Each structure stands twice: as C-alpha cells, then as structure tokens.
mmCIF file of C-alpha atoms in Angstrom:
data_model
loop_
_atom_site.group_PDB
_atom_site.id
_atom_site.type_symbol
_atom_site.label_atom_id
_atom_site.label_comp_id
_atom_site.label_asym_id
_atom_site.label_seq_id
_atom_site.Cartn_x
_atom_site.Cartn_y
_atom_site.Cartn_z
ATOM 1 C CA MET A 14 17.858 -0.814 -2.572
ATOM 2 C CA ALA A 15 15.072 1.742 -2.220
ATOM 3 C CA VAL A 16 14.490 4.179 -5.085
ATOM 4 C CA ASN A 17 14.378 7.787 -3.871
ATOM 5 C CA LEU A 18 12.392 6.854 -0.777
ATOM 6 C CA GLN A 19 12.192 9.869 1.514
ATOM 7 C CA ILE A 20 12.118 9.101 5.238
ATOM 8 C CA PRO A 21 10.954 12.000 7.400
ATOM 9 C CA THR A 22 12.856 12.789 10.563
ATOM 10 C CA GLU A 23 11.011 11.994 13.765
ATOM 11 C CA SER A 24 10.504 15.723 14.340
ATOM 12 C CA ASP A 25 8.597 15.906 11.026
ATOM 13 C CA ILE A 26 6.172 13.147 12.050
ATOM 14 C CA TYR A 27 3.146 14.728 13.681
ATOM 15 C CA PRO A 28 1.295 12.859 16.422
ATOM 16 C CA VAL A 29 -2.436 12.501 15.831
ATOM 17 C CA PRO A 30 -4.472 13.524 18.873
ATOM 18 C CA GLY A 31 -6.576 10.575 19.984
ATOM 19 C CA ILE A 32 -4.140 7.939 18.684
ATOM 20 C CA GLU A 33 -1.556 6.206 20.899
ATOM 21 C CA ILE A 34 0.889 3.556 19.719
ATOM 22 C CA GLY A 35 2.979 1.003 21.617
ATOM 23 C CA VAL A 36 5.673 -1.202 20.087
ATOM 24 C CA THR A 37 7.636 -4.101 21.550
ATOM 25 C CA GLU A 38 9.700 -7.217 20.789
ATOM 26 C CA ALA A 39 7.657 -10.389 21.207
ATOM 27 C CA GLY A 40 9.961 -12.862 19.432
ATOM 28 C CA ILE A 41 7.179 -13.992 17.117
ATOM 29 C CA ARG A 42 9.599 -15.204 14.446
ATOM 30 C CA LYS A 43 13.021 -13.809 15.315
ATOM 31 C CA ALA A 44 14.449 -12.504 18.547
ATOM 32 C CA GLY A 45 15.697 -8.968 18.923
ATOM 33 C CA ARG A 46 13.352 -7.180 16.552
ATOM 34 C CA ARG A 47 10.233 -5.081 17.027
ATOM 35 C CA ASP A 48 7.355 -7.237 15.860
ATOM 36 C CA LEU A 49 4.287 -6.352 17.928
ATOM 37 C CA THR A 50 2.408 -3.048 17.720
ATOM 38 C CA VAL A 51 -0.736 -1.830 19.459
ATOM 39 C CA PHE A 52 -2.796 1.226 18.514
ATOM 40 C CA ARG A 53 -5.163 2.570 21.194
ATOM 41 C CA LEU A 54 -7.923 4.820 19.882
ATOM 42 C CA ALA A 55 -9.715 7.516 21.832
ATOM 43 C CA PRO A 56 -13.477 7.088 22.286
ATOM 44 C CA GLY A 57 -15.373 8.525 19.359
ATOM 45 C CA THR A 58 -12.770 7.544 16.749
ATOM 46 C CA SER A 59 -14.299 6.365 13.459
ATOM 47 C CA VAL A 60 -12.572 3.452 11.724
ATOM 48 C CA ALA A 61 -12.982 1.992 8.234
ATOM 49 C CA GLY A 62 -10.980 -0.534 6.247
ATOM 50 C CA VAL A 63 -10.391 -2.125 2.856
ATOM 51 C CA PHE A 64 -9.089 -5.680 2.650
ATOM 52 C CA THR A 65 -7.673 -8.257 0.252
ATOM 53 C CA ARG A 66 -9.922 -10.068 -2.216
ATOM 54 C CA ASN A 67 -7.775 -13.200 -2.067
ATOM 55 C CA ARG A 68 -10.056 -16.170 -1.347
ATOM 56 C CA PHE A 69 -7.486 -17.410 1.187
ATOM 57 C CA ARG A 70 -8.058 -14.323 3.311
ATOM 58 C CA ALA A 71 -6.020 -14.635 6.487
ATOM 59 C CA ALA A 72 -7.723 -15.166 9.844
ATOM 60 C CA PRO A 73 -7.054 -11.560 10.988
ATOM 61 C CA VAL A 74 -8.641 -10.209 7.797
ATOM 62 C CA GLN A 75 -11.770 -12.248 8.419
ATOM 63 C CA VAL A 76 -11.916 -11.147 12.062
ATOM 64 C CA CYS A 77 -11.370 -7.488 11.135
ATOM 65 C CA GLU A 78 -14.197 -7.623 8.623
ATOM 66 C CA ALA A 79 -16.520 -9.225 11.177
ATOM 67 C CA HIS A 80 -15.644 -6.738 13.922
ATOM 68 C CA LEU A 81 -16.112 -3.733 11.648
ATOM 69 C CA ALA A 82 -19.422 -5.141 10.415
ATOM 70 C CA ALA A 83 -20.610 -5.478 14.038
ATOM 71 C CA GLY A 84 -20.658 -1.689 14.187
ATOM 72 C CA LYS A 85 -19.177 -1.253 17.651
ATOM 73 C CA GLN A 86 -16.703 1.447 18.606
ATOM 74 C CA ILE A 87 -13.224 0.199 17.646
ATOM 75 C CA ALA A 88 -10.928 0.652 20.642
ATOM 76 C CA ALA A 89 -7.596 -0.790 19.487
ATOM 77 C CA LEU A 90 -5.555 -2.394 16.730
ATOM 78 C CA VAL A 91 -2.962 -5.129 17.237
ATOM 79 C CA ILE A 92 -0.369 -5.908 14.554
ATOM 80 C CA ASN A 93 2.193 -8.683 14.470
ATOM 81 C CA THR A 94 4.924 -9.384 11.939
ATOM 82 C CA GLY A 95 6.767 -12.617 11.297
ATOM 83 C CA ASN A 96 3.654 -14.759 10.850
ATOM 84 C CA ALA A 97 0.684 -14.134 8.543
ATOM 85 C CA ASN A 98 -1.755 -16.495 10.305
ATOM 86 C CA ALA A 99 -3.030 -17.328 6.816
ATOM 87 C CA GLY A 100 -3.847 -20.765 5.474
ATOM 88 C CA THR A 101 -4.278 -21.845 9.101
ATOM 89 C CA GLY A 102 -7.963 -22.842 9.124
ATOM 90 C CA SER A 103 -10.097 -22.866 12.244
ATOM 91 C CA ASP A 104 -7.027 -23.067 14.480
ATOM 92 C CA GLY A 105 -5.801 -19.772 13.048
ATOM 93 C CA MET A 106 -9.187 -18.178 13.669
ATOM 94 C CA GLN A 107 -9.091 -19.340 17.286
ATOM 95 C CA ARG A 108 -5.599 -17.937 17.800
ATOM 96 C CA CYS A 109 -6.662 -14.641 16.286
ATOM 97 C CA ASN A 110 -9.730 -14.473 18.510
ATOM 98 C CA ASP A 111 -7.600 -15.345 21.538
ATOM 99 C CA THR A 112 -5.349 -12.387 20.706
ATOM 100 C CA CYS A 113 -8.341 -10.040 20.526
ATOM 101 C CA ALA A 114 -9.762 -11.387 23.771
ATOM 102 C CA GLU A 115 -6.523 -10.888 25.675
ATOM 103 C CA LEU A 116 -5.932 -7.347 24.405
ATOM 104 C CA ALA A 117 -9.561 -6.523 25.175
ATOM 105 C CA ARG A 118 -9.105 -7.819 28.723
ATOM 106 C CA LEU A 119 -5.977 -5.718 29.227
ATOM 107 C CA LEU A 120 -7.683 -2.573 27.880
ATOM 108 C CA ASN A 121 -11.012 -3.267 29.588
ATOM 109 C CA VAL A 122 -13.002 -3.326 26.355
ATOM 110 C CA GLN A 123 -14.822 -6.043 24.398
ATOM 111 C CA ALA A 124 -13.083 -8.454 22.023
ATOM 112 C CA ASP A 125 -15.052 -7.267 18.999
ATOM 113 C CA GLN A 126 -13.702 -3.758 19.592
ATOM 114 C CA ILE A 127 -10.236 -5.003 18.589
ATOM 115 C CA LEU A 128 -8.936 -5.178 14.999
ATOM 116 C CA PRO A 129 -6.075 -7.712 14.506
ATOM 117 C CA PHE A 130 -3.499 -7.687 11.699
ATOM 118 C CA SER A 131 -0.734 -10.119 10.823
ATOM 119 C CA THR A 132 1.979 -10.233 8.167
ATOM 120 C CA GLY A 133 4.746 -12.706 7.441
ATOM 121 C CA VAL A 134 4.988 -16.356 6.491
ATOM 122 C CA ILE A 135 1.815 -18.110 5.283
ATOM 123 C CA LEU A 136 0.746 -21.645 6.319
ATOM 124 C CA GLU A 137 2.413 -21.600 9.728
ATOM 125 C CA PRO A 138 0.649 -21.513 13.131
ATOM 126 C CA LEU A 139 0.647 -18.141 14.852
ATOM 127 C CA PRO A 140 2.701 -18.354 18.089
ATOM 128 C CA VAL A 141 -0.127 -16.793 20.056
ATOM 129 C CA ASP A 142 1.533 -17.487 23.398
ATOM 130 C CA ARG A 143 4.453 -15.222 22.483
ATOM 131 C CA LEU A 144 2.137 -12.608 21.025
ATOM 132 C CA VAL A 145 -0.063 -12.509 24.121
ATOM 133 C CA ALA A 146 2.960 -12.448 26.408
ATOM 134 C CA GLY A 147 4.180 -9.334 24.589
ATOM 135 C CA LEU A 148 0.953 -7.351 24.875
ATOM 136 C CA PRO A 149 1.621 -5.855 28.345
ATOM 137 C CA ALA A 150 4.944 -4.421 27.154
ATOM 138 C CA ALA A 151 3.306 -2.935 24.058
ATOM 139 C CA ILE A 152 0.601 -1.359 26.228
ATOM 140 C CA ALA A 153 3.185 0.008 28.654
ATOM 141 C CA ASN A 154 4.886 1.669 25.656
ATOM 142 C CA LEU A 155 1.715 3.428 24.451
ATOM 143 C CA GLY A 156 2.289 7.049 23.519
ATOM 144 C CA PRO A 157 1.456 9.604 20.805
ATOM 145 C CA ASN A 158 4.962 9.835 19.326
ATOM 146 C CA ASN A 159 5.665 6.218 18.383
ATOM 147 C CA TRP A 160 4.765 6.381 14.678
ATOM 148 C CA PHE A 161 8.374 5.958 13.531
ATOM 149 C CA SER A 162 8.913 3.009 15.855
ATOM 150 C CA ALA A 163 5.675 1.445 14.590
ATOM 151 C CA ALA A 164 6.803 1.902 10.978
ATOM 152 C CA HIS A 165 9.848 -0.215 11.867
ATOM 153 C CA GLY A 166 7.751 -2.659 13.865
ATOM 154 C CA ILE A 167 5.467 -3.646 10.961
ATOM 155 C CA MET A 168 8.284 -4.284 8.456
ATOM 156 C CA THR A 169 9.029 -7.723 6.991
ATOM 157 C CA THR A 170 11.243 -7.717 3.872
ATOM 158 C CA ASP A 171 11.062 -3.923 3.734
ATOM 159 C CA THR A 172 14.473 -2.274 3.888
ATOM 160 C CA LEU A 173 13.219 1.109 5.125
ATOM 161 C CA PRO A 174 10.287 2.344 7.226
ATOM 162 C CA LYS A 175 7.455 4.045 5.375
ATOM 163 C CA VAL A 176 5.887 7.090 7.027
ATOM 164 C CA ALA A 177 3.848 10.028 5.719
ATOM 165 C CA SER A 178 2.839 13.004 7.839
ATOM 166 C CA ALA A 179 1.319 16.406 7.120
ATOM 167 C CA ARG A 180 -0.726 19.184 8.648
ATOM 168 C CA ARG A 181 -3.241 21.321 6.788
ATOM 169 C CA GLN A 182 -5.613 24.147 7.523
ATOM 170 C CA ILE A 183 -9.076 22.900 6.619
ATOM 171 C CA GLY A 184 -12.291 24.630 7.571
ATOM 172 C CA GLY A 185 -10.418 26.938 9.901
ATOM 173 C CA LYS A 186 -8.904 24.029 11.855
ATOM 174 C CA THR A 187 -5.388 22.593 11.924
ATOM 175 C CA VAL A 188 -5.812 18.981 10.813
ATOM 176 C CA THR A 189 -3.128 16.284 11.087
ATOM 177 C CA PHE A 190 -2.616 13.331 8.742
ATOM 178 C CA THR A 191 -0.070 10.668 9.701
ATOM 179 C CA GLY A 192 0.280 7.119 8.473
ATOM 180 C CA ILE A 193 2.584 4.143 8.063
ATOM 181 C CA SER A 194 2.687 1.275 5.590
ATOM 182 C CA LYS A 195 4.659 -1.883 4.948
ATOM 183 C CA GLY A 196 5.187 -4.043 1.908
ATOM 184 C CA ALA A 197 7.967 -4.865 -0.503
ATOM 185 C CA GLY A 198 6.931 -8.003 -2.396
ATOM 186 C CA MET A 199 3.783 -9.970 -3.209
ATOM 187 C CA ILE A 200 2.333 -6.616 -4.198
ATOM 188 C CA ARG A 201 -0.659 -6.437 -6.513
ATOM 189 C CA PRO A 202 -3.859 -4.385 -6.270
ATOM 190 C CA ASN A 203 -6.943 -5.621 -4.426
ATOM 191 C CA MET A 204 -4.686 -5.232 -2.440
ATOM 192 C CA ALA A 205 -1.060 -6.320 -1.802
ATOM 193 C CA THR A 206 0.966 -7.987 0.981
ATOM 194 C CA MET A 207 0.803 -4.665 2.550
ATOM 195 C CA LEU A 208 -0.519 -3.065 5.633
ATOM 196 C CA GLY A 209 -1.436 0.603 5.689
ATOM 197 C CA PHE A 210 -2.615 2.601 8.689
ATOM 198 C CA LEU A 211 -3.613 6.231 8.187
ATOM 199 C CA ALA A 212 -4.942 8.475 10.955
ATOM 200 C CA THR A 213 -6.352 11.970 11.103
ATOM 201 C CA ASP A 214 -7.769 14.091 13.897
ATOM 202 C CA ALA A 215 -10.601 15.232 11.657
ATOM 203 C CA GLY A 216 -14.007 13.893 12.596
ATOM 204 C CA ILE A 217 -15.655 11.828 9.846
ATOM 205 C CA ALA A 218 -19.040 10.142 10.107
ATOM 206 C CA PRO A 219 -18.586 6.330 10.107
ATOM 207 C CA ASP A 220 -20.638 5.624 6.969
ATOM 208 C CA LEU A 221 -18.905 8.419 5.093
ATOM 209 C CA LEU A 222 -15.476 7.172 6.197
ATOM 210 C CA LYS A 223 -16.334 3.696 4.936
ATOM 211 C CA ARG A 224 -17.027 5.102 1.483
ATOM 212 C CA MET A 225 -13.951 7.331 1.584
ATOM 213 C CA ALA A 226 -11.696 4.411 2.496
ATOM 214 C CA ARG A 227 -12.748 2.518 -0.639
ATOM 215 C CA GLU A 228 -12.316 5.568 -2.855
ATOM 216 C CA ILE A 229 -8.934 6.452 -1.355
ATOM 217 C CA ALA A 230 -7.674 2.868 -1.711
ATOM 218 C CA ASP A 231 -8.600 2.944 -5.379
ATOM 219 C CA VAL A 232 -6.338 5.927 -6.095
ATOM 220 C CA SER A 233 -3.452 4.765 -3.920
ATOM 221 C CA PHE A 234 -2.927 1.174 -2.767
ATOM 222 C CA ASN A 235 -4.958 -0.178 -5.680
ATOM 223 C CA ARG A 236 -2.705 1.606 -8.161
ATOM 224 C CA ILE A 237 0.555 -0.116 -7.258
ATOM 225 C CA THR A 238 2.063 -3.421 -8.300
ATOM 226 C CA VAL A 239 5.446 -5.060 -7.825
ATOM 227 C CA ASP A 240 5.032 -8.636 -9.003
ATOM 228 C CA GLY A 241 1.339 -9.244 -9.662
ATOM 229 C CA ASP A 242 0.805 -11.438 -6.584
ATOM 230 C CA THR A 243 -2.217 -10.612 -4.444
ATOM 231 C CA SER A 244 -1.574 -11.503 -0.811
ATOM 232 C CA THR A 245 -3.795 -13.048 1.836
ATOM 233 C CA ASN A 246 -3.397 -10.289 4.437
ATOM 234 C CA ASP A 247 -3.738 -6.923 2.690
ATOM 235 C CA SER A 248 -5.364 -4.310 4.879
ATOM 236 C CA PHE A 249 -5.744 -0.543 4.675
ATOM 237 C CA ILE A 250 -7.256 1.236 7.676
ATOM 238 C CA ILE A 251 -8.276 4.867 8.148
ATOM 239 C CA MET A 252 -8.850 6.228 11.659
ATOM 240 C CA ALA A 253 -10.514 9.599 12.304
ATOM 241 C CA SER A 254 -10.356 10.705 15.953
ATOM 242 C CA GLY A 255 -12.313 13.960 15.590
ATOM 243 C CA GLN A 256 -10.112 15.813 18.056
ATOM 244 C CA SER A 257 -9.158 18.690 15.738
ATOM 245 C CA GLY A 258 -12.652 20.147 15.957
ATOM 246 C CA LEU A 259 -13.277 19.660 12.223
ATOM 247 C CA GLN A 260 -16.308 17.460 11.649
ATOM 248 C CA VAL A 261 -17.408 16.186 8.225
ATOM 249 C CA ASP A 262 -20.639 14.216 8.063
ATOM 250 C CA SER A 263 -21.528 14.408 4.383
ATOM 251 C CA ALA A 264 -19.921 14.697 0.967
ATOM 252 C CA SER A 265 -21.808 17.975 0.644
ATOM 253 C CA ASP A 266 -19.971 19.548 3.623
ATOM 254 C CA ALA A 267 -17.706 22.438 2.668
ATOM 255 C CA ALA A 268 -14.553 20.751 3.985
ATOM 256 C CA TYR A 269 -15.205 17.337 2.434
ATOM 257 C CA ALA A 270 -13.314 17.747 -0.846
ATOM 258 C CA GLU A 271 -10.198 19.171 0.797
ATOM 259 C CA LEU A 272 -10.227 16.510 3.506
ATOM 260 C CA HIS A 273 -10.676 13.755 0.920
ATOM 261 C CA GLN A 274 -7.785 15.140 -1.125
ATOM 262 C CA ALA A 275 -5.482 15.334 1.904
ATOM 263 C CA LEU A 276 -6.210 11.741 2.931
ATOM 264 C CA SER A 277 -5.777 10.578 -0.680
ATOM 265 C CA ALA A 278 -2.410 12.344 -0.929
ATOM 266 C CA ALA A 279 -1.161 10.724 2.269
ATOM 267 C CA ALA A 280 -2.343 7.271 1.149
ATOM 268 C CA ALA A 281 -0.749 7.724 -2.286
ATOM 269 C CA GLU A 282 2.564 8.659 -0.661
ATOM 270 C CA LEU A 283 2.454 5.558 1.531
ATOM 271 C CA ALA A 284 1.521 3.353 -1.429
ATOM 272 C CA GLN A 285 4.267 4.689 -3.674
ATOM 273 C CA LYS A 286 6.824 4.219 -0.908
ATOM 274 C CA ILE A 287 5.994 0.510 -1.004
ATOM 275 C CA VAL A 288 6.942 0.385 -4.684
ATOM 276 C CA ARG A 289 10.074 2.475 -4.093
ATOM 277 C CA ASP A 290 11.186 -0.105 -1.512
ATOM 278 C CA ALA A 291 10.065 -3.140 -3.507
ATOM 279 C CA GLU A 292 12.187 -6.240 -3.203
ATOM 280 C CA GLY A 293 15.332 -5.675 -5.237
ATOM 281 C CA ALA A 294 13.969 -2.571 -6.995
ATOM 282 C CA THR A 295 16.380 -0.230 -8.769
ATOM 283 C CA LYS A 296 13.837 1.708 -10.887
ATOM 284 C CA PHE A 297 10.516 3.371 -10.031
ATOM 285 C CA MET A 298 8.218 3.430 -13.049
ATOM 286 C CA THR A 299 5.024 5.372 -13.630
ATOM 287 C CA ILE A 300 2.809 3.777 -16.283
ATOM 288 C CA ARG A 301 0.318 6.375 -17.494
ATOM 289 C CA VAL A 302 -2.315 5.399 -20.049
ATOM 290 C CA GLU A 303 -4.009 8.289 -21.840
ATOM 291 C CA GLU A 304 -6.832 8.569 -24.386
ATOM 292 C CA ALA A 305 -8.498 5.392 -23.140
ATOM 293 C CA GLY A 306 -12.169 4.778 -23.744
ATOM 294 C CA ASN A 307 -12.820 4.037 -20.059
ATOM 295 C CA THR A 308 -11.016 3.342 -16.800
ATOM 296 C CA GLU A 309 -11.217 -0.439 -17.190
ATOM 297 C CA GLU A 310 -9.276 -0.513 -20.449
ATOM 298 C CA ALA A 311 -6.780 2.083 -19.207
ATOM 299 C CA LEU A 312 -5.975 -0.166 -16.247
ATOM 300 C CA LYS A 313 -5.863 -3.293 -18.412
ATOM 301 C CA VAL A 314 -3.094 -1.737 -20.467
ATOM 302 C CA ALA A 315 -1.263 -0.200 -17.510
ATOM 303 C CA TYR A 316 -1.186 -3.452 -15.539
ATOM 304 C CA SER A 317 -0.283 -5.521 -18.590
ATOM 305 C CA VAL A 318 2.840 -3.409 -19.022
ATOM 306 C CA ALA A 319 3.546 -3.153 -15.286
ATOM 307 C CA HIS A 320 3.300 -6.928 -14.761
ATOM 308 C CA SER A 321 5.340 -8.050 -17.765
ATOM 309 C CA PRO A 322 8.537 -9.772 -16.556
ATOM 310 C CA LEU A 323 10.131 -9.010 -19.922
ATOM 311 C CA VAL A 324 9.386 -5.306 -19.587
ATOM 312 C CA LYS A 325 10.529 -5.223 -15.967
ATOM 313 C CA THR A 326 13.815 -7.009 -16.646
ATOM 314 C CA ALA A 327 14.522 -4.729 -19.610
ATOM 315 C CA PHE A 328 14.152 -1.720 -17.344
ATOM 316 C CA TYR A 329 16.479 -3.304 -14.807
ATOM 317 C CA ALA A 330 19.111 -3.740 -17.523
ATOM 318 C CA SER A 331 18.495 -0.198 -18.876
ATOM 319 C CA ASP A 332 17.933 -1.930 -22.213
ATOM 320 C CA PRO A 333 15.562 -0.010 -24.543
ATOM 321 C CA ASN A 334 14.064 -3.238 -25.885
ATOM 322 C CA LEU A 335 10.789 -1.356 -26.135
ATOM 323 C CA GLY A 336 8.986 -3.768 -28.408
ATOM 324 C CA ARG A 337 8.259 -5.608 -25.173
ATOM 325 C CA ILE A 338 6.018 -2.730 -24.118
ATOM 326 C CA LEU A 339 4.108 -2.856 -27.398
ATOM 327 C CA ALA A 340 3.648 -6.601 -26.997
ATOM 328 C CA ALA A 341 2.255 -6.145 -23.474
ATOM 329 C CA ILE A 342 -0.170 -3.505 -24.722
ATOM 330 C CA GLY A 343 -1.247 -5.838 -27.507
ATOM 331 C CA TYR A 344 -2.181 -8.709 -25.186
ATOM 332 C CA ALA A 345 -3.861 -6.508 -22.562
ATOM 333 C CA GLY A 346 -7.301 -7.654 -23.679
ATOM 334 C CA ILE A 347 -8.626 -4.785 -25.806
ATOM 335 C CA ASP A 348 -9.754 -6.809 -28.795
ATOM 336 C CA ASP A 349 -10.639 -3.845 -31.018
ATOM 337 C CA LEU A 350 -7.497 -1.810 -30.279
ATOM 338 C CA ASP A 351 -6.439 0.158 -33.373
ATOM 339 C CA THR A 352 -2.658 0.038 -33.107
ATOM 340 C CA SER A 353 -2.273 2.649 -35.848
ATOM 341 C CA LYS A 354 -3.547 5.269 -33.382
ATOM 342 C CA LEU A 355 -1.251 4.285 -30.524
ATOM 343 C CA ARG A 356 1.678 6.411 -29.366
ATOM 344 C CA LEU A 357 4.335 5.457 -26.818
ATOM 345 C CA TRP A 358 6.761 7.743 -24.971
ATOM 346 C CA LEU A 359 9.563 7.220 -22.481
ATOM 347 C CA ASP A 360 9.480 10.512 -20.597
ATOM 348 C CA ASP A 361 9.763 13.054 -23.442
ATOM 349 C CA VAL A 362 11.023 10.586 -26.059
ATOM 350 C CA LEU A 363 8.421 9.517 -28.618
ATOM 351 C CA VAL A 364 9.242 5.870 -29.311
ATOM 352 C CA ALA A 365 6.332 4.570 -31.368
ATOM 353 C CA THR A 366 3.557 6.123 -33.444
ATOM 354 C CA ALA A 367 1.203 5.137 -36.278
ATOM 355 C CA GLY A 368 1.605 1.457 -35.490
ATOM 356 C CA GLY A 369 5.391 1.340 -35.549
ATOM 357 C CA ARG A 370 8.682 2.870 -34.519
ATOM 358 C CA ASN A 371 8.859 6.657 -34.642
ATOM 359 C CA PRO A 372 11.142 7.445 -37.615
ATOM 360 C CA ALA A 373 12.910 10.095 -35.519
ATOM 361 C CA TYR A 374 13.495 7.795 -32.540
ATOM 362 C CA ARG A 375 17.117 7.077 -31.668
ATOM 363 C CA GLU A 376 18.051 4.178 -29.375
ATOM 364 C CA GLU A 377 20.538 6.339 -27.480
ATOM 365 C CA ASP A 378 17.628 8.585 -26.457
ATOM 366 C CA GLY A 379 15.704 5.607 -25.154
ATOM 367 C CA GLN A 380 18.727 4.330 -23.278
ATOM 368 C CA ARG A 381 19.266 7.748 -21.682
ATOM 369 C CA VAL A 382 15.805 7.543 -20.148
ATOM 370 C CA MET A 383 16.152 3.873 -19.227
ATOM 371 C CA LYS A 384 19.214 4.661 -17.106
ATOM 372 C CA GLN A 385 17.217 7.008 -14.877
ATOM 373 C CA ALA A 386 16.055 5.873 -11.442
ATOM 374 C CA GLU A 387 12.545 7.198 -12.166
ATOM 375 C CA ILE A 388 10.893 6.686 -15.526
ATOM 376 C CA LEU A 389 7.555 7.747 -16.983
ATOM 377 C CA VAL A 390 6.009 5.433 -19.584
ATOM 378 C CA ARG A 391 3.211 7.238 -21.449
ATOM 379 C CA ILE A 392 0.824 5.304 -23.654
ATOM 380 C CA ALA A 393 -1.838 7.096 -25.704
ATOM 381 C CA LEU A 394 -4.471 4.708 -27.046
ATOM 382 C CA GLY A 395 -6.375 7.155 -29.258
ATOM 383 C CA ARG A 396 -9.737 5.801 -28.080
ATOM 384 C CA GLY A 397 -11.171 8.461 -25.755
ATOM 385 C CA SER A 398 -10.368 10.927 -22.998
ATOM 386 C CA VAL A 399 -9.752 8.760 -19.902
ATOM 387 C CA THR A 400 -6.344 8.748 -18.175
ATOM 388 C CA ASP A 401 -5.205 6.418 -15.394
ATOM 389 C CA THR A 402 -1.890 5.633 -13.755
ATOM 390 C CA VAL A 403 -0.181 2.644 -12.153
ATOM 391 C CA TYR A 404 3.130 2.634 -10.260
ATOM 392 C CA THR A 405 5.570 -0.248 -10.478
ATOM 393 C CA CYS A 406 9.263 -1.163 -10.444
ATOM 394 C CA ASP A 407 11.796 -3.281 -12.257
ATOM 395 C CA PHE A 408 12.798 -6.898 -11.563
ATOM 396 C CA SER A 409 16.391 -7.451 -10.473
ATOM 397 C CA HIS A 410 18.499 -10.438 -9.449
ATOM 398 C CA ASP A 411 17.871 -9.418 -5.840
ATOM 399 C CA TYR A 412 14.107 -9.972 -6.187
ATOM 400 C CA VAL A 413 14.750 -13.651 -6.890
ATOM 401 C CA SER A 414 17.312 -13.943 -4.095
ATOM 402 C CA ILE A 415 15.104 -12.275 -1.486
ATOM 403 C CA ASN A 416 12.127 -14.511 -2.238
ATOM 404 C CA ALA A 417 14.223 -17.657 -2.578
ATOM 405 C CA ASP A 418 15.751 -17.022 0.837
ATOM 406 C CA TYR A 419 12.640 -15.617 2.568
ATOM 407 C CA ARG A 420 12.171 -18.486 5.043
ATOM 408 C CA SER A 421 15.883 -19.077 5.639
#
C-alpha cells in the first residue's frame, strides 16, 4: 500500500524534446506484462550516470560504466525487468553485450553507444533471445509521450508507477524535466535496487553533467532506505538533450544554480516515491538529524534509526516505544556523543531531552503522531550546525510476505 504517492495524469507528464521511448511485452519472466523499454536519444544529448557500489555489480552496470567511460555519444538505453542479469559471470556479460549489439544494429549505431539496464531476479540467466526478439516492437513503439507507459514497464514489486514532470523558465527558456523510477525493496543508498531515468531538454556539457549526476544522487537517491540492502543493479541516469536552447557549460554560468536545483527536485521526488511505495509500507518517515558536527555523523545517526527493525516495526504498530530510537542513536558509531545534549521530537512533540524522557511528554501525544501516515523524527545532537535528512518507511507483515513469495 503506497503512502500518499501522487501519480500525475498523462496530460501532466511533459515530453522531453530529443527523447523518444518505446515499450513492449517481451515475456522475459512473465507473459502479458510490459517488460522491455527502449529510450532513443537525439544526437547531441549528454548522458551521465551513477551506479551501485555493490561488488557483485550486475553485467549491465559494468557495461554501462564501460560505455560511458568510452566517451562516445550515447544513442539509446535498453531496460528489461524480470531478470537482473546479476551473479551471472562471463555468460551474463556476453548476453548483455549481445543485447547492445542487436539494438545498435537495429538503430544503425555502434554497440558502445547503447546503455543496458536490467532489474529482477538475481543469479538467473538473462533470456536474451526473448529480449532481442522484443526489440523491434519496442522500436516501432518509439514516441515522445510514452513516459507513463515506461514507468509501468520498469516496475517489479512496485505497486504504482513513479513519474515526476515539471517545466520551468530558466535563462529565458522553457525547460522541461521528466523522469521515472522504480524500486520498492532492497533499497539502501549507494544506491538501491532502483532504476532512475531523468531527462531534460537543457543542454549541459558532458563533464559538468557527470559531476551534477553525482551531486544530485547524493541529495536524492542516496538519501533513501527501505531495508538497508544495497542491490547489484542500481542505476541513476540523467539525459540532457539541449533542445530547449538553454546551454550550461560551467558551474559559473548564470543558469547553473537554478538548473541544478530543478534537476535535484525532480530526482528527490522520484526517490521519495520509491520509499512511499516500499514493499508493505504503511508509514513514510523523515529522519532529520540537526546540530551534527559534520555530514558523516549526521548520516550515521539518521541511517542507524532508519535501518533499525525495532524502530520500523514500532512505527508500523503505531507504538510509541521510543526508547528504540534512543538505542539506535546510541549505537550509531559516535563514540564521544554527549547524550545529555540530545533532544528528540516526533513532529512537534518533544520526547527526550537532557539525556532522558522529557518530563512533560505524554504517551498519548506520541501515539497521536505515530498513527499518522507521514511522520517527522527530529534528532538534535548538540554538537554543531550540520543538518541532514534520510527518508524511510516502516516494516509491516506484507514486507515479509512479498519477499518470501518474490520468486513464486
């Protein structure tokens, strides 16, 4: 059950000039569902990506990294669901390369101009014959208005499609930002079992876009967690077609800050939608750590709370057993933490201060907040001036059921 996940109508999803998308059913894992998507990019489109740090990086992640490093113009993306092509060794690499070669042949480009992506079950061979057989239908379906269909086509255990779209006036030009993401479980920063594709018709110099992609990931997809598991296939891609007439080549350009903010906002929306649709989620929680000495310790505390199964199950039950939060803060790894300076709030309710329970705190106030679908947990460490935020969800019975039955 998704938590306040807003799905735009198709009329509110703006096409991005220079980006075409085709979606089809290839029967990669199950018949009768959209599971193969192709993006075709206009010449001149800049592309940059951020990928998982899992040492078992899937074959498509390794191929994407190699193709981006080659520095050629990226012409197309190909995305399959139902099979992760991870933990598949050299055979998986060959199947991934075969996919790129066939799409390149059909589009009359070179294989290293293709970026492949896969998501689904790990440790199973990719049915490349079915994937390749579906490519002509995906190409025949190419068009500018298929974002919503693509959002459906990249889903696995997601219950709802995740789309963000906006237009802004920047530098005297109308600039479009549209993206899709998928992910519901095995979500943990660096990154998650998620795919995110964000496009704009602004022009961005390739080296600058590479830097922006890392920075934008750090304030969006690297600030979410569902269960602490880092997947093998995580990929976040930004495409900039340049067809709006706005061109940004340097961080010193007048339009840079506004463009960066717009892309960051779109990525953050896509990332938070993943948490809102997390497997079995009933609560969306914002963990904000204030007065930290630096970003590293702020995130240590935020993730310690966000990952705690005891905290997450308490939120699911709407049980203000808030000592669990204090315990998670205490084992976050800040050895010199002065607990007498710490304060803890649930929304506007001050729960703990001066090393213990707030004398004015009433459990009924805590329970009132815990029953909400969206909850802010504020933690002030009393160590400095740094603030950082992580987004997470509760753990329900459905999370266990979904993952126990995933391959059924």
